[in-house]
JSON list of C-alpha atoms in Angstrom, two decimals:
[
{"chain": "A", "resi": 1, "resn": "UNK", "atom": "CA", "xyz": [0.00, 0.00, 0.00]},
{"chain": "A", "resi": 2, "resn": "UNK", "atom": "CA", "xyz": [1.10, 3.31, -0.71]},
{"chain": "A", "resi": 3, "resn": "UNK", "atom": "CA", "xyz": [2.31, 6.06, 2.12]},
{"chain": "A", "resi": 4, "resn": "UNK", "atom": "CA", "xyz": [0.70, 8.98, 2.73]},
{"chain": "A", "resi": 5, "resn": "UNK", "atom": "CA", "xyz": [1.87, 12.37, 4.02]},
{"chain": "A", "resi": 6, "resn": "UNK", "atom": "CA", "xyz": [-0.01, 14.84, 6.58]},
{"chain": "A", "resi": 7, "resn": "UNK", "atom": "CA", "xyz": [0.82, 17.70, 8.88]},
{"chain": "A", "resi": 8, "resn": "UNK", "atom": "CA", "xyz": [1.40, 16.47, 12.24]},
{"chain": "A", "resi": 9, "resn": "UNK", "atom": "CA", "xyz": [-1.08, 19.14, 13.78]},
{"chain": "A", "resi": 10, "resn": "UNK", "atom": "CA", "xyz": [-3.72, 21.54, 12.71]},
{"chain": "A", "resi": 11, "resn": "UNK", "atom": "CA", "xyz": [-6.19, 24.24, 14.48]},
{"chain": "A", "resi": 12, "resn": "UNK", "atom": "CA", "xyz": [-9.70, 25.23, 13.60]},
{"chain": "A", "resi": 13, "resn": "UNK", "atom": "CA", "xyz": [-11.50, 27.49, 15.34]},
{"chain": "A", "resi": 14, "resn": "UNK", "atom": "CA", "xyz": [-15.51, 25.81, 16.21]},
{"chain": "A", "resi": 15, "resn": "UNK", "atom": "CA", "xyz": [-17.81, 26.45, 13.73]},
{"chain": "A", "resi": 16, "resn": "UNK", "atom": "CA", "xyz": [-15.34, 26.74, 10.72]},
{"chain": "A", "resi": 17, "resn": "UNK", "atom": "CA", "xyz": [-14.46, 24.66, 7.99]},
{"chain": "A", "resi": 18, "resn": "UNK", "atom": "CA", "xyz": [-11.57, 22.14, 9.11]},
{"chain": "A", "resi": 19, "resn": "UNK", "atom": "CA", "xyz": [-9.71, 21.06, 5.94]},
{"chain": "A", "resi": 20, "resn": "UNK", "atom": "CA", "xyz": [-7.15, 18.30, 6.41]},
{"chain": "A", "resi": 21, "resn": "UNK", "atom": "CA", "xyz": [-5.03, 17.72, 3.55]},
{"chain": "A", "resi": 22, "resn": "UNK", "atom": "CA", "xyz": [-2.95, 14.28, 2.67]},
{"chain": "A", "resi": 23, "resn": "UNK", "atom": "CA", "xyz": [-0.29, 13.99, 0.28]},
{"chain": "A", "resi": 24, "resn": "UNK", "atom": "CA", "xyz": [0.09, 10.41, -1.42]},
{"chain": "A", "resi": 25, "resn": "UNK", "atom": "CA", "xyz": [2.02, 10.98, -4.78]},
{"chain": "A", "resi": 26, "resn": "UNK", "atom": "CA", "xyz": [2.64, 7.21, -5.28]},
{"chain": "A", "resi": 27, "resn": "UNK", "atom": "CA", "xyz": [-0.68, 6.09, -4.87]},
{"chain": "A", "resi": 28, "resn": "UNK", "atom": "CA", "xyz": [-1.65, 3.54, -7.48]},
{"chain": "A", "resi": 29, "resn": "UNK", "atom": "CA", "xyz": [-4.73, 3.24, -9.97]},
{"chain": "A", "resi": 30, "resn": "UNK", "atom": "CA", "xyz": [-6.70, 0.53, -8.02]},
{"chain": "A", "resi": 31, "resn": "UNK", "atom": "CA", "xyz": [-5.74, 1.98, -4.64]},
{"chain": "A", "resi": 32, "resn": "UNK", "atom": "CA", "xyz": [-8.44, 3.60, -2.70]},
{"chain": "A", "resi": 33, "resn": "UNK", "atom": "CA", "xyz": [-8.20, 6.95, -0.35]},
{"chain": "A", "resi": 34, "resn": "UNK", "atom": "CA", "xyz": [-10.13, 6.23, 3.48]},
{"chain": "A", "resi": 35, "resn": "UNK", "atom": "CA", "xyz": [-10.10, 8.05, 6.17]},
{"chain": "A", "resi": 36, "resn": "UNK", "atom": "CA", "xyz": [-10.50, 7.53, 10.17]},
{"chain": "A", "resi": 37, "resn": "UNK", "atom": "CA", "xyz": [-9.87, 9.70, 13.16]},
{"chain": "A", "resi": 38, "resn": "UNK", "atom": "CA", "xyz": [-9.26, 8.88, 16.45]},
{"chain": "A", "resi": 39, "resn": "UNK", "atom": "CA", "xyz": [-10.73, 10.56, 19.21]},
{"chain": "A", "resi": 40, "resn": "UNK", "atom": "CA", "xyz": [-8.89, 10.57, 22.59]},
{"chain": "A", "resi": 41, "resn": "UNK", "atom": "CA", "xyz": [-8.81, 6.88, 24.32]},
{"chain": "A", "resi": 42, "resn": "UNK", "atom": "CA", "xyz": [-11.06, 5.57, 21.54]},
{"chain": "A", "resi": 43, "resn": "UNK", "atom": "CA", "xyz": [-10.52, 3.30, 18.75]},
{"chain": "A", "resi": 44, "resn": "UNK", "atom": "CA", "xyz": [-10.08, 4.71, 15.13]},
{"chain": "A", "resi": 45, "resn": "UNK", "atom": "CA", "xyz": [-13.38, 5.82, 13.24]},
{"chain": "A", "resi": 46, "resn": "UNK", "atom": "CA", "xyz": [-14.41, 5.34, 9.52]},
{"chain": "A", "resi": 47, "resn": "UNK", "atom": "CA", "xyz": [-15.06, 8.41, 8.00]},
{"chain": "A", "resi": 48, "resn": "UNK", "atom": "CA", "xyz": [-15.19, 8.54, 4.15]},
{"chain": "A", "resi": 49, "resn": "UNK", "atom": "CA", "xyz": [-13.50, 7.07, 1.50]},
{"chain": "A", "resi": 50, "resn": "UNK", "atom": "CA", "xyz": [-13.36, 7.36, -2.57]},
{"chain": "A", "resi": 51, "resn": "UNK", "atom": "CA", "xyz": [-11.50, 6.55, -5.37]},
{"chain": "A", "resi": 52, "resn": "UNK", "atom": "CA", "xyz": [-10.79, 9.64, -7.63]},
{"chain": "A", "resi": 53, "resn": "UNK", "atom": "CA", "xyz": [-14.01, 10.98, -7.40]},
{"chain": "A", "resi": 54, "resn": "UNK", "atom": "CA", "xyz": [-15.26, 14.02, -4.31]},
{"chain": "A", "resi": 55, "resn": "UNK", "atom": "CA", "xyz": [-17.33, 12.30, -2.14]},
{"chain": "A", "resi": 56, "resn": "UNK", "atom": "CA", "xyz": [-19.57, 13.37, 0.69]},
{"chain": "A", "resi": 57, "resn": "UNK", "atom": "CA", "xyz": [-21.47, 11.92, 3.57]},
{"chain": "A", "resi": 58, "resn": "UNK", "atom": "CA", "xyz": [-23.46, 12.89, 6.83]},
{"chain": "A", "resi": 59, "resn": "UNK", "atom": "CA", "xyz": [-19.64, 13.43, 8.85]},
{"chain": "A", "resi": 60, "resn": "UNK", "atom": "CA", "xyz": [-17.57, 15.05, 5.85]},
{"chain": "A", "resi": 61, "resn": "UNK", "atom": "CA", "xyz": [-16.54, 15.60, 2.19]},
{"chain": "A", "resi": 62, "resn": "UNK", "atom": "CA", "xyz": [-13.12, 13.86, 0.62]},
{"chain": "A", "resi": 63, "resn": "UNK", "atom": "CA", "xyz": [-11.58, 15.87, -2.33]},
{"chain": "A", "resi": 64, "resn": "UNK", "atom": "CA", "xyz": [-9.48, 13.82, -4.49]},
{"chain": "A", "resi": 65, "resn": "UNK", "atom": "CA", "xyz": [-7.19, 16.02, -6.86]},
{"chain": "A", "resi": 66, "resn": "UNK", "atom": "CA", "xyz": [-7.72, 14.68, -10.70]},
{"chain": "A", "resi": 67, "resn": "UNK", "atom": "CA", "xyz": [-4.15, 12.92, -10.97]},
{"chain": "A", "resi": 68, "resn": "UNK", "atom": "CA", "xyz": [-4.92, 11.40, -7.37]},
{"chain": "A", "resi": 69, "resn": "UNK", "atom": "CA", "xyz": [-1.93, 12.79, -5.69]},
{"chain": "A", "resi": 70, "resn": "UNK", "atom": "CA", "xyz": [-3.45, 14.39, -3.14]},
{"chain": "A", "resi": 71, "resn": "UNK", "atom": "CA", "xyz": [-6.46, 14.82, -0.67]},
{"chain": "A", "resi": 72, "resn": "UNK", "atom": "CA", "xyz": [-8.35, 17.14, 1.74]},
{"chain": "A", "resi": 73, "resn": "UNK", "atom": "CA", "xyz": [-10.69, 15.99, 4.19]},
{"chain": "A", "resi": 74, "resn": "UNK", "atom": "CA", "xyz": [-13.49, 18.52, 4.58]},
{"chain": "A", "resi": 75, "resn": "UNK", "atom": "CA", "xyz": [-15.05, 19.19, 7.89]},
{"chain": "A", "resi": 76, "resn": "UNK", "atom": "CA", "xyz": [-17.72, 22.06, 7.04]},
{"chain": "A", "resi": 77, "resn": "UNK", "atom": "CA", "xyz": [-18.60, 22.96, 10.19]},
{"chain": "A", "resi": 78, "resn": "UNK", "atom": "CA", "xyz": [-15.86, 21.99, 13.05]},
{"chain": "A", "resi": 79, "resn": "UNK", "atom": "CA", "xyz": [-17.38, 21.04, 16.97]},
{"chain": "A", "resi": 80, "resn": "UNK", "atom": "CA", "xyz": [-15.27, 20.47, 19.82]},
{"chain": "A", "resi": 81, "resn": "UNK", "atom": "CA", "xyz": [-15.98, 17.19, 19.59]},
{"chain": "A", "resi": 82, "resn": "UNK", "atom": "CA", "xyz": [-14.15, 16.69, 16.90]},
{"chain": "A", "resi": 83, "resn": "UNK", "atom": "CA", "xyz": [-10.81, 17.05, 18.18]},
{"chain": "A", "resi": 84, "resn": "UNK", "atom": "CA", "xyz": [-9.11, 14.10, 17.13]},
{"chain": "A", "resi": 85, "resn": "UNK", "atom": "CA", "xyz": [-6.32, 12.68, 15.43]},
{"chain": "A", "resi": 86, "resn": "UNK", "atom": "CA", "xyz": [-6.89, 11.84, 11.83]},
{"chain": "A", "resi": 87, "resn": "UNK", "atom": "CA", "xyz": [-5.26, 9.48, 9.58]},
{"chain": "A", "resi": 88, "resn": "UNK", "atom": "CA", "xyz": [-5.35, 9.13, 5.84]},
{"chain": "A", "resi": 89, "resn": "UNK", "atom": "CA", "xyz": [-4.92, 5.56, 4.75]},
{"chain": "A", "resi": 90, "resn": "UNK", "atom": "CA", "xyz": [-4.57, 3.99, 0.95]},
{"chain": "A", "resi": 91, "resn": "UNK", "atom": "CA", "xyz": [-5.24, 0.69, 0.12]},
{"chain": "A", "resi": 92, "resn": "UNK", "atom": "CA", "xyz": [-6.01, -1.75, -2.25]},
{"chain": "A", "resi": 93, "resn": "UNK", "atom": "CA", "xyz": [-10.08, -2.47, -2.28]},
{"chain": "A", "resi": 94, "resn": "UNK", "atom": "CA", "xyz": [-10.24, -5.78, -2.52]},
{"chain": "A", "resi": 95, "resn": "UNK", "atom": "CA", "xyz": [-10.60, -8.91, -0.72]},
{"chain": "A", "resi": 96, "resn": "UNK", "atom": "CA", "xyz": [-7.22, -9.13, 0.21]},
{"chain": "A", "resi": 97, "resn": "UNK", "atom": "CA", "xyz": [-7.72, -8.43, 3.65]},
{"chain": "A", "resi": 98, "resn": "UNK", "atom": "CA", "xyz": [-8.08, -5.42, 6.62]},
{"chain": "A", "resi": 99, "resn": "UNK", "atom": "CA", "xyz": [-4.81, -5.14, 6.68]},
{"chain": "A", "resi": 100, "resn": "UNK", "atom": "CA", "xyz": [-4.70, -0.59, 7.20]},
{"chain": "A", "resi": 101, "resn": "UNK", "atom": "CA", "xyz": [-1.37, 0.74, 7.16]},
{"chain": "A", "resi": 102, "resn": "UNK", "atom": "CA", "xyz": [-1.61, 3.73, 9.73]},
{"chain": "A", "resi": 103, "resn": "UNK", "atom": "CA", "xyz": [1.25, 6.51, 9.36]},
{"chain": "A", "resi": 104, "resn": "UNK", "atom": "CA", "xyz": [0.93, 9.58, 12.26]},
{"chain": "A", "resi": 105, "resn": "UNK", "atom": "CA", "xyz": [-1.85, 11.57, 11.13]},
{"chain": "A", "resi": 106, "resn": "UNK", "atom": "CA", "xyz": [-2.81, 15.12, 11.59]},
{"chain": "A", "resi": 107, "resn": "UNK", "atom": "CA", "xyz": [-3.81, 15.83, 15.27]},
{"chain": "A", "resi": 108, "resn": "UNK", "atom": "CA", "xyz": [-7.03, 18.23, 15.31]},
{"chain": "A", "resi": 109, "resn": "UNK", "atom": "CA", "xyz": [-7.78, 20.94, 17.65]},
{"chain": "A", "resi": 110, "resn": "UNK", "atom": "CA", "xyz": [-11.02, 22.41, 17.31]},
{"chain": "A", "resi": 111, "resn": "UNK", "atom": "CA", "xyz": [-10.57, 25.66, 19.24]},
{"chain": "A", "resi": 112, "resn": "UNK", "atom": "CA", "xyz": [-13.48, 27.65, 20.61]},
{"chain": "B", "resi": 1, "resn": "UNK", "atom": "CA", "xyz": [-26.65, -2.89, 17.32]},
{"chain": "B", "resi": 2, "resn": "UNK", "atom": "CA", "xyz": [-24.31, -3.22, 19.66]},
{"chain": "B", "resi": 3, "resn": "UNK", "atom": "CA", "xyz": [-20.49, -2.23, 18.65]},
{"chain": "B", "resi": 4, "resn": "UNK", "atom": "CA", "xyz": [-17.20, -4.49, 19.03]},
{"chain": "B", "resi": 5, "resn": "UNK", "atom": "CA", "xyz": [-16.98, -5.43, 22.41]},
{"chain": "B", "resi": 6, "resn": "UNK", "atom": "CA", "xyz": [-13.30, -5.79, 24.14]},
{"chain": "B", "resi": 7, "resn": "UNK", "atom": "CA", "xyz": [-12.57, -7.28, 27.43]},
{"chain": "B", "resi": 8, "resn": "UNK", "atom": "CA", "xyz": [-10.70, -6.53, 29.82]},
{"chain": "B", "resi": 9, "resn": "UNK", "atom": "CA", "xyz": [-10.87, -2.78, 28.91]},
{"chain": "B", "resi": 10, "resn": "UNK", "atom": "CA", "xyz": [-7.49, -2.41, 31.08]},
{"chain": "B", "resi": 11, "resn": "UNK", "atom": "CA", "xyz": [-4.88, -4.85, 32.94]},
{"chain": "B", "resi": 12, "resn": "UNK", "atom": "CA", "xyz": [-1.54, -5.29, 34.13]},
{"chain": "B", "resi": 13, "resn": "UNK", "atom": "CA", "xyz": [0.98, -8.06, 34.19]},
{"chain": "B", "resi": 14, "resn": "UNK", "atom": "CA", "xyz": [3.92, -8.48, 34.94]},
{"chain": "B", "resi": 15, "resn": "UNK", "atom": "CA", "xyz": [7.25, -9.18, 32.63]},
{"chain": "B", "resi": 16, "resn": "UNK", "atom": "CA", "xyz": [7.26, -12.93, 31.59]},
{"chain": "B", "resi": 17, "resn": "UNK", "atom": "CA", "xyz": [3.87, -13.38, 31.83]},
{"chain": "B", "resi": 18, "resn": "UNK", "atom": "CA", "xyz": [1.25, -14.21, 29.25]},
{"chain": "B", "resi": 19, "resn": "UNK", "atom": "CA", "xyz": [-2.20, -12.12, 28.57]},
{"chain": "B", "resi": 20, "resn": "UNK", "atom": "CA", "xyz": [-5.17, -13.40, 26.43]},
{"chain": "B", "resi": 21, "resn": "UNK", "atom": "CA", "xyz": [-7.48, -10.41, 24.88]},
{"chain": "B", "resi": 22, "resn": "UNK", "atom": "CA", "xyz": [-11.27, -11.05, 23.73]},
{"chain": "B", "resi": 23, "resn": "UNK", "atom": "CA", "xyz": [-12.93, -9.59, 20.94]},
{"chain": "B", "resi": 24, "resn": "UNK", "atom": "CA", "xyz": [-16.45, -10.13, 20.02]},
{"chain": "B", "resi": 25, "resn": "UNK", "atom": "CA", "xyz": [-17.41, -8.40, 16.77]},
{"chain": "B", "resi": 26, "resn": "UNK", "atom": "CA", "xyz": [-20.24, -6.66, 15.63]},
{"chain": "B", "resi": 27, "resn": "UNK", "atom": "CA", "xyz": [-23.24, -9.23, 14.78]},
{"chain": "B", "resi": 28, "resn": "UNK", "atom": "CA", "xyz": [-22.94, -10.65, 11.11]},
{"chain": "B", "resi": 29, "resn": "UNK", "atom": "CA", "xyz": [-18.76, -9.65, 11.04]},
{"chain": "B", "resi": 30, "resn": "UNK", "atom": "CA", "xyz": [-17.33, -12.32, 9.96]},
{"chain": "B", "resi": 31, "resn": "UNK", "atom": "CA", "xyz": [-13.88, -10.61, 9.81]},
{"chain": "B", "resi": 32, "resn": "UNK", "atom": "CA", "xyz": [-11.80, -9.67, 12.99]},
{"chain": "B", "resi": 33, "resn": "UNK", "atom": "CA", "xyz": [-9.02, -7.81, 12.60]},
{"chain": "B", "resi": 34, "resn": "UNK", "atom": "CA", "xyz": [-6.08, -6.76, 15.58]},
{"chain": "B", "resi": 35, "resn": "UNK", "atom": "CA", "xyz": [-4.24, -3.87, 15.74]},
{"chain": "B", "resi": 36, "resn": "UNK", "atom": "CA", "xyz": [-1.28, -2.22, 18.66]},
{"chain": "B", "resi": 37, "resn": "UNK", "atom": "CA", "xyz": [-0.72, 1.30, 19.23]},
{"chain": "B", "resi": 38, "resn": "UNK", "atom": "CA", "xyz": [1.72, 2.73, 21.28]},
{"chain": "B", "resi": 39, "resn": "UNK", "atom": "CA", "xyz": [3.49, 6.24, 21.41]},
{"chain": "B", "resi": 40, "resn": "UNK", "atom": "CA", "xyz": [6.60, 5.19, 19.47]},
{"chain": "B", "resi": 41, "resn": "UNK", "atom": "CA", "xyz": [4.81, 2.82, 17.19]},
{"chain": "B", "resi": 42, "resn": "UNK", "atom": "CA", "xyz": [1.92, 4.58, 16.15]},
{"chain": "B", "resi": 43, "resn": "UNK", "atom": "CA", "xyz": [-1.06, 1.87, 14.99]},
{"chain": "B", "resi": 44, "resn": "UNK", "atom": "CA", "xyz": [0.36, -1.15, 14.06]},
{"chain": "B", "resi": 45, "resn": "UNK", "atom": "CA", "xyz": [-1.27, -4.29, 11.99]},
{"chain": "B", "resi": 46, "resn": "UNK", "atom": "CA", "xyz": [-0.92, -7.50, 14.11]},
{"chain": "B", "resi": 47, "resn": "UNK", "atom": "CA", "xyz": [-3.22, -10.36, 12.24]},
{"chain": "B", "resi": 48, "resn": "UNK", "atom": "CA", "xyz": [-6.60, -10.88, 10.77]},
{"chain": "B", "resi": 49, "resn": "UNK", "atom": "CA", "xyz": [-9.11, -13.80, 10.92]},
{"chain": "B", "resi": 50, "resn": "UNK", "atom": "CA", "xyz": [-11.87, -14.90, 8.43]},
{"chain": "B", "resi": 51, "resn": "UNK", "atom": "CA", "xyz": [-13.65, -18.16, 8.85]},
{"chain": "B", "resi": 52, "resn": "UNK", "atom": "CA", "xyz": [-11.52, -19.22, 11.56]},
{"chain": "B", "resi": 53, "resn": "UNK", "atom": "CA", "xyz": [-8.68, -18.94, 9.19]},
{"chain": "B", "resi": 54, "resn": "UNK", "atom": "CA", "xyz": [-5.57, -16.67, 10.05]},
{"chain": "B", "resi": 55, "resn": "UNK", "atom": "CA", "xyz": [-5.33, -14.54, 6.91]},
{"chain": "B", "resi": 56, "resn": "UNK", "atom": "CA", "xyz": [-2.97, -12.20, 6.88]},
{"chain": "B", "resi": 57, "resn": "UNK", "atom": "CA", "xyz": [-0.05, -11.51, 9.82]},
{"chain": "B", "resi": 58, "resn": "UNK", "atom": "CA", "xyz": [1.88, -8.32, 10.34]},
{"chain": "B", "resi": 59, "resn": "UNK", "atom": "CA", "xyz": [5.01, -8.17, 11.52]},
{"chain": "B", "resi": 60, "resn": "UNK", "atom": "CA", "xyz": [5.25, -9.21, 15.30]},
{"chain": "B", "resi": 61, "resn": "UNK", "atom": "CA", "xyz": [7.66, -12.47, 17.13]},
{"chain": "B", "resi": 62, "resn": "UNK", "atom": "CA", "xyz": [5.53, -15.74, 17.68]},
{"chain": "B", "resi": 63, "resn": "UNK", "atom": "CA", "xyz": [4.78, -14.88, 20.77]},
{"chain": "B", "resi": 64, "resn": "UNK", "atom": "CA", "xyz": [1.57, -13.22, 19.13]},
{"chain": "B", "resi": 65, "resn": "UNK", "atom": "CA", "xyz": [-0.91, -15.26, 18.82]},
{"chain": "B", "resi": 66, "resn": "UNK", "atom": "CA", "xyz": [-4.41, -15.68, 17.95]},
{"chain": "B", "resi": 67, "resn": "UNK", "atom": "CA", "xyz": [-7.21, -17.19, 17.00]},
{"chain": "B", "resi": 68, "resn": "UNK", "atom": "CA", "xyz": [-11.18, -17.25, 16.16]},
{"chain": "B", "resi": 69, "resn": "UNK", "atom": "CA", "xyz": [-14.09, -19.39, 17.33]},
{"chain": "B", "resi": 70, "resn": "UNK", "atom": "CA", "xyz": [-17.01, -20.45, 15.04]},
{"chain": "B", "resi": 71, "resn": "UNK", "atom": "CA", "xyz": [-18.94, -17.39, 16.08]},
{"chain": "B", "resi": 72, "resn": "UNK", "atom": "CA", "xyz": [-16.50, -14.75, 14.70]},
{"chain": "B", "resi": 73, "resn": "UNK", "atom": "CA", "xyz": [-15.42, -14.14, 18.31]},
{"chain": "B", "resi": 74, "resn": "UNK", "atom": "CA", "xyz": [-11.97, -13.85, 18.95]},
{"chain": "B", "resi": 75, "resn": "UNK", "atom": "CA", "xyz": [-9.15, -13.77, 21.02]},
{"chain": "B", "resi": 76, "resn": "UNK", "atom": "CA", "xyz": [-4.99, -12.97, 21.18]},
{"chain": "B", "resi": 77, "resn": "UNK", "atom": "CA", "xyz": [-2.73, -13.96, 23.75]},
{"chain": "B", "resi": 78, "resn": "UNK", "atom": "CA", "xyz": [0.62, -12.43, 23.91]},
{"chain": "B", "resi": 79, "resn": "UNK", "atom": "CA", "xyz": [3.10, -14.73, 25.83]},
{"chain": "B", "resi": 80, "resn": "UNK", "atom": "CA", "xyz": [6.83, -14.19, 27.60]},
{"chain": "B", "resi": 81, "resn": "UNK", "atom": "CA", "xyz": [5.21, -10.32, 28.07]},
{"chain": "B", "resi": 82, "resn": "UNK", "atom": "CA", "xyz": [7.78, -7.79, 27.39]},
{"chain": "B", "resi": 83, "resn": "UNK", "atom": "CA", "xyz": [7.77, -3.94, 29.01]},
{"chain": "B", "resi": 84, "resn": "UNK", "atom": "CA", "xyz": [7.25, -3.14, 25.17]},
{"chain": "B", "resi": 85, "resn": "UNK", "atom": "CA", "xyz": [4.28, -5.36, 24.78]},
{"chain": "B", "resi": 86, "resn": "UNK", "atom": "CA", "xyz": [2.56, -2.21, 26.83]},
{"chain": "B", "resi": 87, "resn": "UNK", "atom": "CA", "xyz": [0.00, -0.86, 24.47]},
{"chain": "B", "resi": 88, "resn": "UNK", "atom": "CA", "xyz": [-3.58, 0.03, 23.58]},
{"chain": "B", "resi": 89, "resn": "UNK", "atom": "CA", "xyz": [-4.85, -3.49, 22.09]},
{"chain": "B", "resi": 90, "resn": "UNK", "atom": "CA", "xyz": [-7.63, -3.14, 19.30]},
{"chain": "B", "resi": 91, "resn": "UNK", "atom": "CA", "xyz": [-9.71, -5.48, 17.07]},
{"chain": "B", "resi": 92, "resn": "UNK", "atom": "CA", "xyz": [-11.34, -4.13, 14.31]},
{"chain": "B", "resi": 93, "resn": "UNK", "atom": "CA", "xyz": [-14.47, -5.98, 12.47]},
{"chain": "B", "resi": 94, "resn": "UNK", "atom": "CA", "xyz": [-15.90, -6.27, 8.91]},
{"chain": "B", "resi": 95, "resn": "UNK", "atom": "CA", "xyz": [-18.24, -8.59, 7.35]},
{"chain": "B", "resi": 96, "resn": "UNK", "atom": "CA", "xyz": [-15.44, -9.83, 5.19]},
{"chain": "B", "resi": 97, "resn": "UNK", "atom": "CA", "xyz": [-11.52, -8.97, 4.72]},
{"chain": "B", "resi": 98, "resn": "UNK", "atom": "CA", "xyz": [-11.46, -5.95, 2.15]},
{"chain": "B", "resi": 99, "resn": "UNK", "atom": "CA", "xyz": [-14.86, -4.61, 3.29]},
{"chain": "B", "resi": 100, "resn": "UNK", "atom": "CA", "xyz": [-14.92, -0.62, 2.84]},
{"chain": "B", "resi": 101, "resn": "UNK", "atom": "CA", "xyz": [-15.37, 0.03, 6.92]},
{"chain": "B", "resi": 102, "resn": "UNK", "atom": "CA", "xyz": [-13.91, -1.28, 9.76]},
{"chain": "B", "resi": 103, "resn": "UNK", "atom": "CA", "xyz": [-15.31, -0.86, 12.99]},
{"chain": "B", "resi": 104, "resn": "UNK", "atom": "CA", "xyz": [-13.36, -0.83, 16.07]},
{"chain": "B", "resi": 105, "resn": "UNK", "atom": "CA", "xyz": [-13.55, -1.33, 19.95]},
{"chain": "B", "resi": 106, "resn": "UNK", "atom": "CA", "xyz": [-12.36, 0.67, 22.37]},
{"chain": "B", "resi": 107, "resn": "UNK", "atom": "CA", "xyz": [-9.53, -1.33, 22.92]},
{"chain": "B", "resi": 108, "resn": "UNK", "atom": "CA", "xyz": [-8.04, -3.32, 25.70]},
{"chain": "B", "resi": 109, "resn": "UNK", "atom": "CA", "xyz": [-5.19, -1.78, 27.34]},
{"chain": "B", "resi": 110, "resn": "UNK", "atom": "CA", "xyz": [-2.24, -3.63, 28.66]},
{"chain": "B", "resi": 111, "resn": "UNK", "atom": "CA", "xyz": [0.23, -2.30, 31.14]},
{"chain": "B", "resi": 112, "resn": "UNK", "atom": "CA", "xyz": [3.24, -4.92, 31.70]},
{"chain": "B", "resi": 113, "resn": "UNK", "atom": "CA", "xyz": [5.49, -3.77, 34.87]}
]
């Protein structure tokens, strides 16, 4: 699976637009782009996940850039409760296995 | 429904001892999954189970172990503990290996003295 890149730490004040962005310039064709965050003495949360196209549920929006380098994970309206630390994973979708390579991810303070 | 469930939620052993964790997955999960995290480490893949069948193993010593019962449930046991074996223990659940979203437990927590 491919590595990914993110800033160790971010702010965001509550109420604005968190947007956490992951580099992963060696990414392949047939691997996908997930996301999970970890809140404080919890285990890791599924979030979102695509493939090259923007996708959006009820917790956030993924934007893939078109030659799939890249990716920001779109909060649109930060709480407190979602401080967390989170990771941006690529892997293979397949039924290979659940094996999730985790790197540090991006620690998010949501700051009132 | 009710989540993955993890027992013990914390313990403590002492070095040279051996620990056995519990998982029970989320109803119709087939696939368990077992990760460590510690500061240093960061999350790290241990092993995953499917039909009762280890499928995949990351890169831990034999003393790592695990296995899964008939109902999906399943267990690790982590013998000859080590001060390093001190970490935040989770297990992870899909209804098969490759499934889009994992769900996690809260995580067993070991503390070896």
């Amino acid at each position: 699976d491919a590595k990914t890149t993110q800033p160790p730490s971010m702010d965001c004040a509550e109420g604005r637009a968190a947007n956490l962005p992951c580099n992963h310039s060696t990414i392949s064709g047939n691997e996908y782009v997930y996301w999970y965050r970890q809140i404080h003495s919890q285990g890791p949360q599924y979030i979102i996940h695509g493939l090259k196209n923007n996708e959006t549920n009820e917790m956030a929006s993924l934007i893939i850039t078109e030659d799939r380098k890249s990716s920001t994970l779109i909060l649109p309206h930060a709480t407190l409760r979602d401080t967390a630390v989170y990771y941006c994973i690529v892997r293979v979708n397949n039924n290979a296995g659940n094996m999730l390579t985790f790197g540090g991810g991006t620690r998010l303070m949501v700051k009132p | 429904k009710a989540g993955v469930t993890q027992t013990p939620r914390y313990l403590i052993k002492t070095r040279g001892q051996q620990v056995t964790l519990s998982c029970s997955p989320i109803s119709g999960h087939r696939s368990v999954s077992w990760y460590q995290q510690t500061p240093g480490q960061g999350l790290q893949f241990l092993f995953e189970y499917f039909s009762e069948t280890q499928r995949n193993k990351g890169n831990f010593p034999g003393r790592f172990s695990g296995r899964q019962f008939s109902n999906s449930r399943s267990e690790m046991n982590v013998s000859t503990l080590e001060l390093g074996d001190s970490a935040l223990y989770l297990c992870a659940s899909s209804y098969y290996p490759g499934a889009n979203v994992l769900t996690f437990g809260a995580g067993s927590r070991l503390t070896v003295l």
